[in-house]
Amino acid sequence: MKSATLLLLGLFVSAVSAFGGFTPVAHRQTATKPSTLTMRARFCDLLGKRPNRQARVVTFSHTRNKKVQHVNLQNKRYYSDNLKRNVRLRLSTKGIKTVNKYGSIDAAAKAKGVDISKF
């Protein structure tokens, strides 16, 4: 009887250790620096285009549902001759065409009255 009890006790201990018993895990502490990412509104940095929140979708049964038409934003990097560095902007596709039309980001920003030194 004693050997059966010891056998059952050994079986129980091995089952507990195998199926979810306490298993110590060493966690490494890593120093995390604060994130430099900030949430920004979805609008063009050059032209100021914003999402159209007045749009509606009209179904076949003429039910009108509200819809947001977002601006087609692209992350672009231009070299500024005035600042002597690269400038990262979120531009709409029309804003990209505007920069191409004026020839440089400096000329386009001057024409549209935008200060690109903060980007």
JSON list of C-alpha atoms in Angstrom, two decimals:
[
{"chain": "A", "resi": 1, "resn": "MET", "atom": "CA", "xyz": [0.00, 0.00, 0.00]},
{"chain": "A", "resi": 2, "resn": "LYS", "atom": "CA", "xyz": [2.84, 2.33, 0.86]},
{"chain": "A", "resi": 3, "resn": "SER", "atom": "CA", "xyz": [4.56, 1.74, -2.46]},
{"chain": "A", "resi": 4, "resn": "ALA", "atom": "CA", "xyz": [1.32, 2.45, -4.33]},
{"chain": "A", "resi": 5, "resn": "THR", "atom": "CA", "xyz": [0.94, 5.75, -2.43]},
{"chain": "A", "resi": 6, "resn": "LEU", "atom": "CA", "xyz": [4.51, 6.72, -3.24]},
{"chain": "A", "resi": 7, "resn": "LEU", "atom": "CA", "xyz": [3.94, 5.76, -6.86]},
{"chain": "A", "resi": 8, "resn": "LEU", "atom": "CA", "xyz": [0.78, 7.89, -7.06]},
{"chain": "A", "resi": 9, "resn": "LEU", "atom": "CA", "xyz": [2.54, 10.79, -5.31]},
{"chain": "A", "resi": 10, "resn": "GLY", "atom": "CA", "xyz": [5.43, 10.62, -7.76]},
{"chain": "A", "resi": 11, "resn": "LEU", "atom": "CA", "xyz": [3.03, 10.44, -10.69]},
{"chain": "A", "resi": 12, "resn": "PHE", "atom": "CA", "xyz": [1.12, 13.47, -9.35]},
{"chain": "A", "resi": 13, "resn": "VAL", "atom": "CA", "xyz": [4.29, 15.53, -8.87]},
{"chain": "A", "resi": 14, "resn": "SER", "atom": "CA", "xyz": [5.53, 14.73, -12.38]},
{"chain": "A", "resi": 15, "resn": "ALA", "atom": "CA", "xyz": [2.11, 15.57, -13.89]},
{"chain": "A", "resi": 16, "resn": "VAL", "atom": "CA", "xyz": [1.94, 18.90, -12.08]},
{"chain": "A", "resi": 17, "resn": "SER", "atom": "CA", "xyz": [5.44, 19.85, -13.13]},
{"chain": "A", "resi": 18, "resn": "ALA", "atom": "CA", "xyz": [4.74, 18.83, -16.73]},
{"chain": "A", "resi": 19, "resn": "PHE", "atom": "CA", "xyz": [1.32, 20.47, -17.12]},
{"chain": "A", "resi": 20, "resn": "GLY", "atom": "CA", "xyz": [1.31, 23.99, -15.85]},
{"chain": "A", "resi": 21, "resn": "GLY", "atom": "CA", "xyz": [3.12, 23.79, -12.58]},
{"chain": "A", "resi": 22, "resn": "PHE", "atom": "CA", "xyz": [5.35, 26.65, -11.51]},
{"chain": "A", "resi": 23, "resn": "THR", "atom": "CA", "xyz": [8.18, 27.12, -13.99]},
{"chain": "A", "resi": 24, "resn": "PRO", "atom": "CA", "xyz": [10.33, 30.14, -13.20]},
{"chain": "A", "resi": 25, "resn": "VAL", "atom": "CA", "xyz": [11.12, 32.30, -16.21]},
{"chain": "A", "resi": 26, "resn": "ALA", "atom": "CA", "xyz": [13.82, 34.93, -16.12]},
{"chain": "A", "resi": 27, "resn": "HIS", "atom": "CA", "xyz": [12.62, 38.24, -17.59]},
{"chain": "A", "resi": 28, "resn": "ARG", "atom": "CA", "xyz": [15.13, 40.70, -18.90]},
{"chain": "A", "resi": 29, "resn": "GLN", "atom": "CA", "xyz": [14.57, 44.30, -17.96]},
{"chain": "A", "resi": 30, "resn": "THR", "atom": "CA", "xyz": [15.21, 46.55, -20.94]},
{"chain": "A", "resi": 31, "resn": "ALA", "atom": "CA", "xyz": [15.37, 50.28, -20.71]},
{"chain": "A", "resi": 32, "resn": "THR", "atom": "CA", "xyz": [12.77, 51.73, -23.05]},
{"chain": "A", "resi": 33, "resn": "LYS", "atom": "CA", "xyz": [13.13, 55.25, -24.18]},
{"chain": "A", "resi": 34, "resn": "PRO", "atom": "CA", "xyz": [10.02, 57.35, -24.72]},
{"chain": "A", "resi": 35, "resn": "SER", "atom": "CA", "xyz": [8.58, 57.23, -28.21]},
{"chain": "A", "resi": 36, "resn": "THR", "atom": "CA", "xyz": [9.14, 60.19, -30.48]},
{"chain": "A", "resi": 37, "resn": "LEU", "atom": "CA", "xyz": [6.03, 59.37, -32.53]},
{"chain": "A", "resi": 38, "resn": "THR", "atom": "CA", "xyz": [3.13, 61.73, -32.20]},
{"chain": "A", "resi": 39, "resn": "MET", "atom": "CA", "xyz": [-0.37, 61.35, -33.53]},
{"chain": "A", "resi": 40, "resn": "ARG", "atom": "CA", "xyz": [-1.05, 63.86, -36.27]},
{"chain": "A", "resi": 41, "resn": "ALA", "atom": "CA", "xyz": [-4.22, 64.75, -38.08]},
{"chain": "A", "resi": 42, "resn": "ARG", "atom": "CA", "xyz": [-4.59, 63.40, -41.58]},
{"chain": "A", "resi": 43, "resn": "PHE", "atom": "CA", "xyz": [-4.08, 66.56, -43.61]},
{"chain": "A", "resi": 44, "resn": "CYS", "atom": "CA", "xyz": [-1.61, 67.77, -46.21]},
{"chain": "A", "resi": 45, "resn": "ASP", "atom": "CA", "xyz": [1.33, 69.73, -44.75]},
{"chain": "A", "resi": 46, "resn": "LEU", "atom": "CA", "xyz": [1.63, 71.95, -47.83]},
{"chain": "A", "resi": 47, "resn": "LEU", "atom": "CA", "xyz": [-1.93, 72.60, -49.01]},
{"chain": "A", "resi": 48, "resn": "GLY", "atom": "CA", "xyz": [-3.88, 71.91, -45.82]},
{"chain": "A", "resi": 49, "resn": "LYS", "atom": "CA", "xyz": [-6.33, 69.51, -47.50]},
{"chain": "A", "resi": 50, "resn": "ARG", "atom": "CA", "xyz": [-8.49, 67.71, -44.92]},
{"chain": "A", "resi": 51, "resn": "PRO", "atom": "CA", "xyz": [-10.85, 64.71, -45.09]},
{"chain": "A", "resi": 52, "resn": "ASN", "atom": "CA", "xyz": [-14.32, 65.35, -46.49]},
{"chain": "A", "resi": 53, "resn": "ARG", "atom": "CA", "xyz": [-16.77, 64.38, -43.74]},
{"chain": "A", "resi": 54, "resn": "GLN", "atom": "CA", "xyz": [-19.88, 65.51, -45.66]},
{"chain": "A", "resi": 55, "resn": "ALA", "atom": "CA", "xyz": [-19.89, 62.65, -48.16]},
{"chain": "A", "resi": 56, "resn": "ARG", "atom": "CA", "xyz": [-22.69, 60.12, -48.37]},
{"chain": "A", "resi": 57, "resn": "VAL", "atom": "CA", "xyz": [-23.12, 56.72, -49.95]},
{"chain": "A", "resi": 58, "resn": "VAL", "atom": "CA", "xyz": [-26.51, 56.21, -51.60]},
{"chain": "A", "resi": 59, "resn": "THR", "atom": "CA", "xyz": [-27.58, 52.59, -51.85]},
{"chain": "A", "resi": 60, "resn": "PHE", "atom": "CA", "xyz": [-29.94, 51.03, -54.38]},
{"chain": "A", "resi": 61, "resn": "SER", "atom": "CA", "xyz": [-32.80, 51.43, -51.92]},
{"chain": "A", "resi": 62, "resn": "HIS", "atom": "CA", "xyz": [-31.81, 55.10, -51.56]},
{"chain": "A", "resi": 63, "resn": "THR", "atom": "CA", "xyz": [-30.60, 54.72, -47.98]},
{"chain": "A", "resi": 64, "resn": "ARG", "atom": "CA", "xyz": [-28.02, 57.41, -47.36]},
{"chain": "A", "resi": 65, "resn": "ASN", "atom": "CA", "xyz": [-25.05, 56.49, -45.18]},
{"chain": "A", "resi": 66, "resn": "LYS", "atom": "CA", "xyz": [-22.35, 58.88, -44.04]},
{"chain": "A", "resi": 67, "resn": "LYS", "atom": "CA", "xyz": [-18.85, 58.26, -45.34]},
{"chain": "A", "resi": 68, "resn": "VAL", "atom": "CA", "xyz": [-15.46, 59.92, -44.86]},
{"chain": "A", "resi": 69, "resn": "GLN", "atom": "CA", "xyz": [-13.43, 60.59, -47.99]},
{"chain": "A", "resi": 70, "resn": "HIS", "atom": "CA", "xyz": [-9.81, 60.62, -46.86]},
{"chain": "A", "resi": 71, "resn": "VAL", "atom": "CA", "xyz": [-7.04, 62.62, -48.48]},
{"chain": "A", "resi": 72, "resn": "ASN", "atom": "CA", "xyz": [-4.55, 60.56, -50.49]},
{"chain": "A", "resi": 73, "resn": "LEU", "atom": "CA", "xyz": [-1.51, 61.27, -48.28]},
{"chain": "A", "resi": 74, "resn": "GLN", "atom": "CA", "xyz": [2.01, 60.17, -49.08]},
{"chain": "A", "resi": 75, "resn": "ASN", "atom": "CA", "xyz": [5.12, 60.48, -46.91]},
{"chain": "A", "resi": 76, "resn": "LYS", "atom": "CA", "xyz": [7.72, 62.31, -48.98]},
{"chain": "A", "resi": 77, "resn": "ARG", "atom": "CA", "xyz": [11.26, 63.45, -48.27]},
{"chain": "A", "resi": 78, "resn": "TYR", "atom": "CA", "xyz": [12.63, 66.50, -50.09]},
{"chain": "A", "resi": 79, "resn": "TYR", "atom": "CA", "xyz": [15.99, 68.24, -49.81]},
{"chain": "A", "resi": 80, "resn": "SER", "atom": "CA", "xyz": [15.62, 71.88, -48.83]},
{"chain": "A", "resi": 81, "resn": "ASP", "atom": "CA", "xyz": [18.32, 74.16, -50.23]},
{"chain": "A", "resi": 82, "resn": "ASN", "atom": "CA", "xyz": [17.45, 76.90, -47.72]},
{"chain": "A", "resi": 83, "resn": "LEU", "atom": "CA", "xyz": [17.66, 74.60, -44.67]},
{"chain": "A", "resi": 84, "resn": "LYS", "atom": "CA", "xyz": [20.51, 72.45, -46.08]},
{"chain": "A", "resi": 85, "resn": "ARG", "atom": "CA", "xyz": [18.78, 69.26, -44.90]},
{"chain": "A", "resi": 86, "resn": "ASN", "atom": "CA", "xyz": [16.11, 66.75, -45.82]},
{"chain": "A", "resi": 87, "resn": "VAL", "atom": "CA", "xyz": [12.52, 67.58, -44.89]},
{"chain": "A", "resi": 88, "resn": "ARG", "atom": "CA", "xyz": [9.91, 64.85, -44.34]},
{"chain": "A", "resi": 89, "resn": "LEU", "atom": "CA", "xyz": [6.37, 65.90, -45.19]},
{"chain": "A", "resi": 90, "resn": "ARG", "atom": "CA", "xyz": [2.98, 64.24, -45.46]},
{"chain": "A", "resi": 91, "resn": "LEU", "atom": "CA", "xyz": [1.71, 65.54, -48.76]},
{"chain": "A", "resi": 92, "resn": "SER", "atom": "CA", "xyz": [-1.41, 64.88, -50.74]},
{"chain": "A", "resi": 93, "resn": "THR", "atom": "CA", "xyz": [-0.89, 63.82, -54.34]},
{"chain": "A", "resi": 94, "resn": "LYS", "atom": "CA", "xyz": [-1.95, 67.28, -55.43]},
{"chain": "A", "resi": 95, "resn": "GLY", "atom": "CA", "xyz": [0.69, 68.70, -53.07]},
{"chain": "A", "resi": 96, "resn": "ILE", "atom": "CA", "xyz": [3.33, 66.53, -54.76]},
{"chain": "A", "resi": 97, "resn": "LYS", "atom": "CA", "xyz": [2.24, 67.90, -58.13]},
{"chain": "A", "resi": 98, "resn": "THR", "atom": "CA", "xyz": [2.50, 71.43, -56.71]},
{"chain": "A", "resi": 99, "resn": "VAL", "atom": "CA", "xyz": [6.09, 70.81, -55.59]},
{"chain": "A", "resi": 100, "resn": "ASN", "atom": "CA", "xyz": [6.91, 69.46, -59.06]},
{"chain": "A", "resi": 101, "resn": "LYS", "atom": "CA", "xyz": [5.32, 72.50, -60.68]},
{"chain": "A", "resi": 102, "resn": "TYR", "atom": "CA", "xyz": [7.34, 74.99, -58.61]},
{"chain": "A", "resi": 103, "resn": "GLY", "atom": "CA", "xyz": [10.54, 72.97, -59.02]},
{"chain": "A", "resi": 104, "resn": "SER", "atom": "CA", "xyz": [11.54, 72.66, -55.36]},
{"chain": "A", "resi": 105, "resn": "ILE", "atom": "CA", "xyz": [9.99, 72.35, -51.92]},
{"chain": "A", "resi": 106, "resn": "ASP", "atom": "CA", "xyz": [11.36, 75.78, -50.95]},
{"chain": "A", "resi": 107, "resn": "ALA", "atom": "CA", "xyz": [9.63, 77.57, -53.81]},
{"chain": "A", "resi": 108, "resn": "ALA", "atom": "CA", "xyz": [6.34, 75.71, -53.24]},
{"chain": "A", "resi": 109, "resn": "ALA", "atom": "CA", "xyz": [6.39, 76.42, -49.50]},
{"chain": "A", "resi": 110, "resn": "LYS", "atom": "CA", "xyz": [7.11, 80.11, -50.12]},
{"chain": "A", "resi": 111, "resn": "ALA", "atom": "CA", "xyz": [4.26, 80.36, -52.63]},
{"chain": "A", "resi": 112, "resn": "LYS", "atom": "CA", "xyz": [1.80, 78.64, -50.25]},
{"chain": "A", "resi": 113, "resn": "GLY", "atom": "CA", "xyz": [3.03, 80.46, -47.13]},
{"chain": "A", "resi": 114, "resn": "VAL", "atom": "CA", "xyz": [4.19, 77.37, -45.20]},
{"chain": "A", "resi": 115, "resn": "ASP", "atom": "CA", "xyz": [7.14, 77.31, -42.80]},
{"chain": "A", "resi": 116, "resn": "ILE", "atom": "CA", "xyz": [8.95, 74.00, -43.54]},
{"chain": "A", "resi": 117, "resn": "SER", "atom": "CA", "xyz": [11.64, 74.50, -40.88]},
{"chain": "A", "resi": 118, "resn": "LYS", "atom": "CA", "xyz": [9.44, 72.73, -38.30]},
{"chain": "A", "resi": 119, "resn": "PHE", "atom": "CA", "xyz": [9.32, 69.52, -40.35]}
]
